[in-house]
């Protein structure tokens, strides 16, 4: 009997950091991506705080630690929890930016997953109407009339053959 193993959970395990140097390790492992997000958000809030403090020197006097650590921590938790359309939020924003630049700004139109180029034309021209002529050079009056041979159907409803033309037709006759 076959045994099917599902390695998806093991292969999608996020990278974790515990050993910092050869002699120092953390007591618990931390995921790498949230740690990077935390430090990026920390640098961003520090820079924004410094810009605000240049205009208002007494801003964040008592709340600077909360501004410098609390806000990046909250943003990191928020970014980790939010998964729009099941994707990482960074990949989602990258896809939205690609869509906006490649499709929305050029105003492309699609039909059945293919780009339709003629939709941007302002005028549409049709070909002139053509009269439909039968092989005998007679006009076809009804759409259900045609010049094809009809099948013979017996009383059981089966097709048994093709009716020959009543008269012999010469292909070069006028």
JSON list of C-alpha atoms in Angstrom, two decimals:
[
{"chain": "A", "resi": 1, "resn": "UNK", "atom": "CA", "xyz": [0.00, 0.00, 0.00]},
{"chain": "A", "resi": 2, "resn": "UNK", "atom": "CA", "xyz": [1.23, 3.48, -0.85]},
{"chain": "A", "resi": 3, "resn": "UNK", "atom": "CA", "xyz": [1.81, 6.12, 1.77]},
{"chain": "A", "resi": 4, "resn": "UNK", "atom": "CA", "xyz": [1.38, 9.69, 0.64]},
{"chain": "A", "resi": 5, "resn": "UNK", "atom": "CA", "xyz": [3.41, 12.30, 2.50]},
{"chain": "A", "resi": 6, "resn": "UNK", "atom": "CA", "xyz": [2.53, 15.97, 2.52]},
{"chain": "A", "resi": 7, "resn": "UNK", "atom": "CA", "xyz": [5.73, 18.04, 2.72]},
{"chain": "A", "resi": 8, "resn": "UNK", "atom": "CA", "xyz": [3.96, 21.35, 2.16]},
{"chain": "A", "resi": 9, "resn": "UNK", "atom": "CA", "xyz": [3.93, 22.38, 5.82]},
{"chain": "A", "resi": 10, "resn": "UNK", "atom": "CA", "xyz": [7.60, 21.48, 6.30]},
{"chain": "A", "resi": 11, "resn": "UNK", "atom": "CA", "xyz": [8.78, 23.22, 3.14]},
{"chain": "A", "resi": 12, "resn": "UNK", "atom": "CA", "xyz": [6.79, 26.39, 3.88]},
{"chain": "A", "resi": 13, "resn": "UNK", "atom": "CA", "xyz": [8.25, 26.73, 7.36]},
{"chain": "A", "resi": 14, "resn": "UNK", "atom": "CA", "xyz": [9.58, 30.31, 7.65]},
{"chain": "A", "resi": 15, "resn": "UNK", "atom": "CA", "xyz": [13.25, 30.95, 8.25]},
{"chain": "A", "resi": 16, "resn": "UNK", "atom": "CA", "xyz": [14.03, 31.52, 11.91]},
{"chain": "A", "resi": 17, "resn": "UNK", "atom": "CA", "xyz": [16.96, 33.19, 13.64]},
{"chain": "A", "resi": 18, "resn": "UNK", "atom": "CA", "xyz": [18.28, 31.96, 17.00]},
{"chain": "A", "resi": 19, "resn": "UNK", "atom": "CA", "xyz": [22.08, 31.85, 16.72]},
{"chain": "A", "resi": 20, "resn": "UNK", "atom": "CA", "xyz": [23.38, 35.43, 16.39]},
{"chain": "A", "resi": 21, "resn": "UNK", "atom": "CA", "xyz": [27.13, 34.86, 16.77]},
{"chain": "A", "resi": 22, "resn": "UNK", "atom": "CA", "xyz": [29.31, 31.83, 17.44]},
{"chain": "A", "resi": 23, "resn": "UNK", "atom": "CA", "xyz": [29.12, 32.36, 21.20]},
{"chain": "A", "resi": 24, "resn": "UNK", "atom": "CA", "xyz": [25.69, 33.98, 21.63]},
{"chain": "A", "resi": 25, "resn": "UNK", "atom": "CA", "xyz": [22.25, 32.62, 20.85]},
{"chain": "A", "resi": 26, "resn": "UNK", "atom": "CA", "xyz": [18.75, 33.79, 21.70]},
{"chain": "A", "resi": 27, "resn": "UNK", "atom": "CA", "xyz": [16.60, 31.75, 24.10]},
{"chain": "A", "resi": 28, "resn": "UNK", "atom": "CA", "xyz": [13.78, 31.42, 21.52]},
{"chain": "A", "resi": 29, "resn": "UNK", "atom": "CA", "xyz": [13.92, 31.55, 17.71]},
{"chain": "A", "resi": 30, "resn": "UNK", "atom": "CA", "xyz": [12.44, 34.54, 15.87]},
{"chain": "A", "resi": 31, "resn": "UNK", "atom": "CA", "xyz": [11.13, 34.52, 12.30]},
{"chain": "A", "resi": 32, "resn": "UNK", "atom": "CA", "xyz": [13.48, 36.37, 9.97]},
{"chain": "A", "resi": 33, "resn": "UNK", "atom": "CA", "xyz": [10.95, 38.36, 7.89]},
{"chain": "A", "resi": 34, "resn": "UNK", "atom": "CA", "xyz": [9.12, 39.97, 10.86]},
{"chain": "A", "resi": 35, "resn": "UNK", "atom": "CA", "xyz": [12.49, 40.90, 12.42]},
{"chain": "A", "resi": 36, "resn": "UNK", "atom": "CA", "xyz": [13.55, 42.60, 9.19]},
{"chain": "A", "resi": 37, "resn": "UNK", "atom": "CA", "xyz": [10.15, 44.34, 8.98]},
{"chain": "A", "resi": 38, "resn": "UNK", "atom": "CA", "xyz": [10.51, 45.55, 12.57]},
{"chain": "A", "resi": 39, "resn": "UNK", "atom": "CA", "xyz": [13.94, 47.10, 11.94]},
{"chain": "A", "resi": 40, "resn": "UNK", "atom": "CA", "xyz": [12.78, 48.72, 8.68]},
{"chain": "A", "resi": 41, "resn": "UNK", "atom": "CA", "xyz": [9.71, 50.20, 10.39]},
{"chain": "A", "resi": 42, "resn": "UNK", "atom": "CA", "xyz": [11.88, 51.28, 13.32]},
{"chain": "A", "resi": 43, "resn": "UNK", "atom": "CA", "xyz": [14.25, 53.16, 10.99]},
{"chain": "A", "resi": 44, "resn": "UNK", "atom": "CA", "xyz": [11.32, 54.76, 9.17]},
{"chain": "A", "resi": 45, "resn": "UNK", "atom": "CA", "xyz": [9.61, 55.92, 12.38]},
{"chain": "A", "resi": 46, "resn": "UNK", "atom": "CA", "xyz": [12.93, 57.22, 13.73]},
{"chain": "A", "resi": 47, "resn": "UNK", "atom": "CA", "xyz": [13.47, 59.31, 10.58]},
{"chain": "A", "resi": 48, "resn": "UNK", "atom": "CA", "xyz": [9.90, 60.62, 10.63]},
{"chain": "A", "resi": 49, "resn": "UNK", "atom": "CA", "xyz": [10.27, 61.40, 14.36]},
{"chain": "A", "resi": 50, "resn": "UNK", "atom": "CA", "xyz": [13.51, 63.31, 13.72]},
{"chain": "A", "resi": 51, "resn": "UNK", "atom": "CA", "xyz": [11.85, 65.35, 10.95]},
{"chain": "A", "resi": 52, "resn": "UNK", "atom": "CA", "xyz": [8.93, 66.17, 13.25]},
{"chain": "A", "resi": 53, "resn": "UNK", "atom": "CA", "xyz": [11.35, 67.08, 16.10]},
{"chain": "A", "resi": 54, "resn": "UNK", "atom": "CA", "xyz": [13.17, 69.56, 13.82]},
{"chain": "A", "resi": 55, "resn": "UNK", "atom": "CA", "xyz": [9.92, 71.54, 13.52]},
{"chain": "A", "resi": 56, "resn": "UNK", "atom": "CA", "xyz": [8.65, 70.85, 17.04]},
{"chain": "A", "resi": 57, "resn": "UNK", "atom": "CA", "xyz": [11.59, 70.21, 19.42]},
{"chain": "A", "resi": 58, "resn": "UNK", "atom": "CA", "xyz": [9.41, 69.16, 22.36]},
{"chain": "A", "resi": 59, "resn": "UNK", "atom": "CA", "xyz": [7.41, 66.56, 20.43]},
{"chain": "A", "resi": 60, "resn": "UNK", "atom": "CA", "xyz": [7.61, 62.94, 21.66]},
{"chain": "A", "resi": 61, "resn": "UNK", "atom": "CA", "xyz": [9.38, 63.87, 24.93]},
{"chain": "A", "resi": 62, "resn": "UNK", "atom": "CA", "xyz": [7.50, 61.30, 27.01]},
{"chain": "A", "resi": 63, "resn": "UNK", "atom": "CA", "xyz": [6.33, 58.99, 24.22]},
{"chain": "A", "resi": 64, "resn": "UNK", "atom": "CA", "xyz": [9.53, 58.62, 22.20]},
{"chain": "A", "resi": 65, "resn": "UNK", "atom": "CA", "xyz": [10.08, 54.99, 23.32]},
{"chain": "A", "resi": 66, "resn": "UNK", "atom": "CA", "xyz": [6.51, 54.12, 22.44]},
{"chain": "A", "resi": 67, "resn": "UNK", "atom": "CA", "xyz": [6.90, 55.95, 19.13]},
{"chain": "A", "resi": 68, "resn": "UNK", "atom": "CA", "xyz": [10.22, 54.22, 18.38]},
{"chain": "A", "resi": 69, "resn": "UNK", "atom": "CA", "xyz": [9.33, 50.66, 19.51]},
{"chain": "A", "resi": 70, "resn": "UNK", "atom": "CA", "xyz": [5.54, 50.45, 19.86]},
{"chain": "A", "resi": 71, "resn": "UNK", "atom": "CA", "xyz": [4.60, 51.75, 16.43]},
{"chain": "A", "resi": 72, "resn": "UNK", "atom": "CA", "xyz": [7.09, 49.53, 14.51]},
{"chain": "A", "resi": 73, "resn": "UNK", "atom": "CA", "xyz": [5.98, 46.52, 16.56]},
{"chain": "A", "resi": 74, "resn": "UNK", "atom": "CA", "xyz": [2.31, 47.24, 15.80]},
{"chain": "A", "resi": 75, "resn": "UNK", "atom": "CA", "xyz": [3.08, 47.73, 12.09]},
{"chain": "A", "resi": 76, "resn": "UNK", "atom": "CA", "xyz": [5.06, 44.47, 12.02]},
{"chain": "A", "resi": 77, "resn": "UNK", "atom": "CA", "xyz": [2.19, 42.53, 13.60]},
{"chain": "A", "resi": 78, "resn": "UNK", "atom": "CA", "xyz": [-0.26, 44.15, 11.20]},
{"chain": "A", "resi": 79, "resn": "UNK", "atom": "CA", "xyz": [1.86, 43.35, 8.12]},
{"chain": "A", "resi": 80, "resn": "UNK", "atom": "CA", "xyz": [2.31, 39.75, 9.30]},
{"chain": "A", "resi": 81, "resn": "UNK", "atom": "CA", "xyz": [-1.42, 39.20, 9.87]},
{"chain": "A", "resi": 82, "resn": "UNK", "atom": "CA", "xyz": [-2.78, 40.87, 6.72]},
{"chain": "A", "resi": 83, "resn": "UNK", "atom": "CA", "xyz": [-2.69, 38.62, 3.66]},
{"chain": "A", "resi": 84, "resn": "UNK", "atom": "CA", "xyz": [-4.74, 40.18, 0.84]},
{"chain": "A", "resi": 85, "resn": "UNK", "atom": "CA", "xyz": [-5.80, 37.52, -1.70]},
{"chain": "A", "resi": 86, "resn": "UNK", "atom": "CA", "xyz": [-3.66, 35.00, 0.21]},
{"chain": "A", "resi": 87, "resn": "UNK", "atom": "CA", "xyz": [-0.41, 36.76, -0.73]},
{"chain": "A", "resi": 88, "resn": "UNK", "atom": "CA", "xyz": [2.28, 38.50, 1.20]},
{"chain": "A", "resi": 89, "resn": "UNK", "atom": "CA", "xyz": [1.33, 42.17, 1.47]},
{"chain": "A", "resi": 90, "resn": "UNK", "atom": "CA", "xyz": [4.53, 43.27, -0.31]},
{"chain": "A", "resi": 91, "resn": "UNK", "atom": "CA", "xyz": [3.85, 40.97, -3.27]},
{"chain": "A", "resi": 92, "resn": "UNK", "atom": "CA", "xyz": [0.26, 42.20, -3.35]},
{"chain": "A", "resi": 93, "resn": "UNK", "atom": "CA", "xyz": [1.35, 45.86, -3.54]},
{"chain": "A", "resi": 94, "resn": "UNK", "atom": "CA", "xyz": [3.91, 44.94, -6.22]},
{"chain": "A", "resi": 95, "resn": "UNK", "atom": "CA", "xyz": [1.18, 43.26, -8.29]},
{"chain": "A", "resi": 96, "resn": "UNK", "atom": "CA", "xyz": [-1.14, 46.26, -7.86]},
{"chain": "A", "resi": 97, "resn": "UNK", "atom": "CA", "xyz": [1.65, 48.61, -8.98]},
{"chain": "A", "resi": 98, "resn": "UNK", "atom": "CA", "xyz": [2.37, 46.42, -12.04]},
{"chain": "A", "resi": 99, "resn": "UNK", "atom": "CA", "xyz": [-1.34, 46.36, -12.93]},
{"chain": "A", "resi": 100, "resn": "UNK", "atom": "CA", "xyz": [-1.60, 50.13, -12.61]},
{"chain": "A", "resi": 101, "resn": "UNK", "atom": "CA", "xyz": [1.50, 50.83, -14.72]},
{"chain": "A", "resi": 102, "resn": "UNK", "atom": "CA", "xyz": [1.07, 48.15, -17.39]},
{"chain": "A", "resi": 103, "resn": "UNK", "atom": "CA", "xyz": [-2.72, 48.02, -17.82]},
{"chain": "A", "resi": 104, "resn": "UNK", "atom": "CA", "xyz": [-4.56, 50.90, -16.16]},
{"chain": "A", "resi": 105, "resn": "UNK", "atom": "CA", "xyz": [-2.38, 53.85, -17.28]},
{"chain": "A", "resi": 106, "resn": "UNK", "atom": "CA", "xyz": [-2.17, 52.75, -20.96]},
{"chain": "A", "resi": 107, "resn": "UNK", "atom": "CA", "xyz": [-5.95, 52.02, -20.83]},
{"chain": "A", "resi": 108, "resn": "UNK", "atom": "CA", "xyz": [-5.62, 48.54, -22.32]},
{"chain": "A", "resi": 109, "resn": "UNK", "atom": "CA", "xyz": [-8.75, 46.48, -22.94]},
{"chain": "A", "resi": 110, "resn": "UNK", "atom": "CA", "xyz": [-8.96, 42.71, -22.77]},
{"chain": "A", "resi": 111, "resn": "UNK", "atom": "CA", "xyz": [-11.37, 40.10, -24.08]},
{"chain": "A", "resi": 112, "resn": "UNK", "atom": "CA", "xyz": [-10.89, 36.42, -23.19]},
{"chain": "A", "resi": 113, "resn": "UNK", "atom": "CA", "xyz": [-7.49, 37.20, -21.62]},
{"chain": "A", "resi": 114, "resn": "UNK", "atom": "CA", "xyz": [-6.19, 38.73, -24.86]},
{"chain": "A", "resi": 115, "resn": "UNK", "atom": "CA", "xyz": [-5.53, 42.38, -25.48]},
{"chain": "A", "resi": 116, "resn": "UNK", "atom": "CA", "xyz": [-7.99, 44.00, -27.89]},
{"chain": "A", "resi": 117, "resn": "UNK", "atom": "CA", "xyz": [-6.21, 46.70, -29.84]},
{"chain": "A", "resi": 118, "resn": "UNK", "atom": "CA", "xyz": [-9.06, 47.88, -32.07]},
{"chain": "A", "resi": 119, "resn": "UNK", "atom": "CA", "xyz": [-11.17, 49.03, -29.11]},
{"chain": "A", "resi": 120, "resn": "UNK", "atom": "CA", "xyz": [-9.26, 52.32, -29.02]},
{"chain": "A", "resi": 121, "resn": "UNK", "atom": "CA", "xyz": [-10.27, 53.22, -32.59]},
{"chain": "A", "resi": 122, "resn": "UNK", "atom": "CA", "xyz": [-12.78, 56.04, -32.64]},
{"chain": "A", "resi": 123, "resn": "UNK", "atom": "CA", "xyz": [-14.47, 55.08, -35.92]},
{"chain": "A", "resi": 124, "resn": "UNK", "atom": "CA", "xyz": [-15.43, 51.62, -37.06]},
{"chain": "A", "resi": 125, "resn": "UNK", "atom": "CA", "xyz": [-15.90, 51.00, -40.78]},
{"chain": "A", "resi": 126, "resn": "UNK", "atom": "CA", "xyz": [-17.88, 48.09, -42.17]},
{"chain": "A", "resi": 127, "resn": "UNK", "atom": "CA", "xyz": [-17.41, 46.43, -45.54]},
{"chain": "A", "resi": 128, "resn": "UNK", "atom": "CA", "xyz": [-19.99, 47.04, -48.24]},
{"chain": "A", "resi": 129, "resn": "UNK", "atom": "CA", "xyz": [-22.81, 44.54, -48.47]},
{"chain": "A", "resi": 130, "resn": "UNK", "atom": "CA", "xyz": [-22.42, 41.77, -51.06]},
{"chain": "A", "resi": 131, "resn": "UNK", "atom": "CA", "xyz": [-25.27, 39.97, -52.79]},
{"chain": "A", "resi": 132, "resn": "UNK", "atom": "CA", "xyz": [-25.31, 36.23, -52.21]},
{"chain": "A", "resi": 133, "resn": "UNK", "atom": "CA", "xyz": [-25.66, 34.28, -55.45]},
{"chain": "A", "resi": 134, "resn": "UNK", "atom": "CA", "xyz": [-26.36, 30.57, -55.86]},
{"chain": "A", "resi": 135, "resn": "UNK", "atom": "CA", "xyz": [-24.42, 28.32, -58.20]},
{"chain": "A", "resi": 136, "resn": "UNK", "atom": "CA", "xyz": [-27.15, 28.68, -60.81]},
{"chain": "A", "resi": 137, "resn": "UNK", "atom": "CA", "xyz": [-26.66, 32.46, -60.74]},
{"chain": "A", "resi": 138, "resn": "UNK", "atom": "CA", "xyz": [-29.98, 32.95, -59.04]},
{"chain": "A", "resi": 139, "resn": "UNK", "atom": "CA", "xyz": [-30.39, 35.02, -55.92]},
{"chain": "A", "resi": 140, "resn": "UNK", "atom": "CA", "xyz": [-31.13, 33.11, -52.74]},
{"chain": "A", "resi": 141, "resn": "UNK", "atom": "CA", "xyz": [-34.33, 34.55, -51.32]},
{"chain": "A", "resi": 142, "resn": "UNK", "atom": "CA", "xyz": [-34.49, 32.74, -47.99]},
{"chain": "A", "resi": 143, "resn": "UNK", "atom": "CA", "xyz": [-31.67, 31.91, -45.63]},
{"chain": "A", "resi": 144, "resn": "UNK", "atom": "CA", "xyz": [-32.79, 28.32, -45.28]},
{"chain": "A", "resi": 145, "resn": "UNK", "atom": "CA", "xyz": [-32.39, 27.69, -49.03]},
{"chain": "A", "resi": 146, "resn": "UNK", "atom": "CA", "xyz": [-29.10, 26.27, -50.13]},
{"chain": "A", "resi": 147, "resn": "UNK", "atom": "CA", "xyz": [-27.62, 24.42, -53.04]},
{"chain": "A", "resi": 148, "resn": "UNK", "atom": "CA", "xyz": [-26.49, 21.33, -51.13]},
{"chain": "A", "resi": 149, "resn": "UNK", "atom": "CA", "xyz": [-27.64, 17.77, -51.58]},
{"chain": "A", "resi": 150, "resn": "UNK", "atom": "CA", "xyz": [-30.21, 16.50, -49.07]},
{"chain": "A", "resi": 151, "resn": "UNK", "atom": "CA", "xyz": [-29.87, 13.23, -47.15]},
{"chain": "A", "resi": 152, "resn": "UNK", "atom": "CA", "xyz": [-32.46, 10.48, -47.62]},
{"chain": "A", "resi": 153, "resn": "UNK", "atom": "CA", "xyz": [-34.12, 9.39, -44.39]},
{"chain": "A", "resi": 154, "resn": "UNK", "atom": "CA", "xyz": [-35.98, 6.06, -44.33]},
{"chain": "A", "resi": 155, "resn": "UNK", "atom": "CA", "xyz": [-39.06, 5.32, -42.21]},
{"chain": "A", "resi": 156, "resn": "UNK", "atom": "CA", "xyz": [-36.87, 4.30, -39.23]},
{"chain": "A", "resi": 157, "resn": "UNK", "atom": "CA", "xyz": [-35.25, 7.74, -39.20]},
{"chain": "A", "resi": 158, "resn": "UNK", "atom": "CA", "xyz": [-31.84, 6.63, -40.49]},
{"chain": "A", "resi": 159, "resn": "UNK", "atom": "CA", "xyz": [-29.87, 8.37, -43.19]},
{"chain": "A", "resi": 160, "resn": "UNK", "atom": "CA", "xyz": [-29.36, 5.91, -46.01]},
{"chain": "A", "resi": 161, "resn": "UNK", "atom": "CA", "xyz": [-27.69, 7.99, -48.66]},
{"chain": "A", "resi": 162, "resn": "UNK", "atom": "CA", "xyz": [-27.55, 11.23, -50.56]},
{"chain": "A", "resi": 163, "resn": "UNK", "atom": "CA", "xyz": [-30.12, 12.16, -53.15]},
{"chain": "A", "resi": 164, "resn": "UNK", "atom": "CA", "xyz": [-28.60, 12.66, -56.59]},
{"chain": "A", "resi": 165, "resn": "UNK", "atom": "CA", "xyz": [-29.54, 15.72, -58.58]},
{"chain": "A", "resi": 166, "resn": "UNK", "atom": "CA", "xyz": [-32.64, 15.18, -60.72]},
{"chain": "A", "resi": 167, "resn": "UNK", "atom": "CA", "xyz": [-30.87, 16.40, -63.81]},
{"chain": "A", "resi": 168, "resn": "UNK", "atom": "CA", "xyz": [-27.27, 15.89, -64.67]},
{"chain": "A", "resi": 169, "resn": "UNK", "atom": "CA", "xyz": [-25.36, 19.11, -64.12]},
{"chain": "A", "resi": 170, "resn": "UNK", "atom": "CA", "xyz": [-22.52, 20.09, -66.36]},
{"chain": "A", "resi": 171, "resn": "UNK", "atom": "CA", "xyz": [-19.96, 22.20, -64.49]},
{"chain": "A", "resi": 172, "resn": "UNK", "atom": "CA", "xyz": [-19.13, 24.43, -67.49]},
{"chain": "A", "resi": 173, "resn": "UNK", "atom": "CA", "xyz": [-22.70, 24.86, -68.73]},
{"chain": "A", "resi": 174, "resn": "UNK", "atom": "CA", "xyz": [-24.19, 28.32, -68.86]}
]
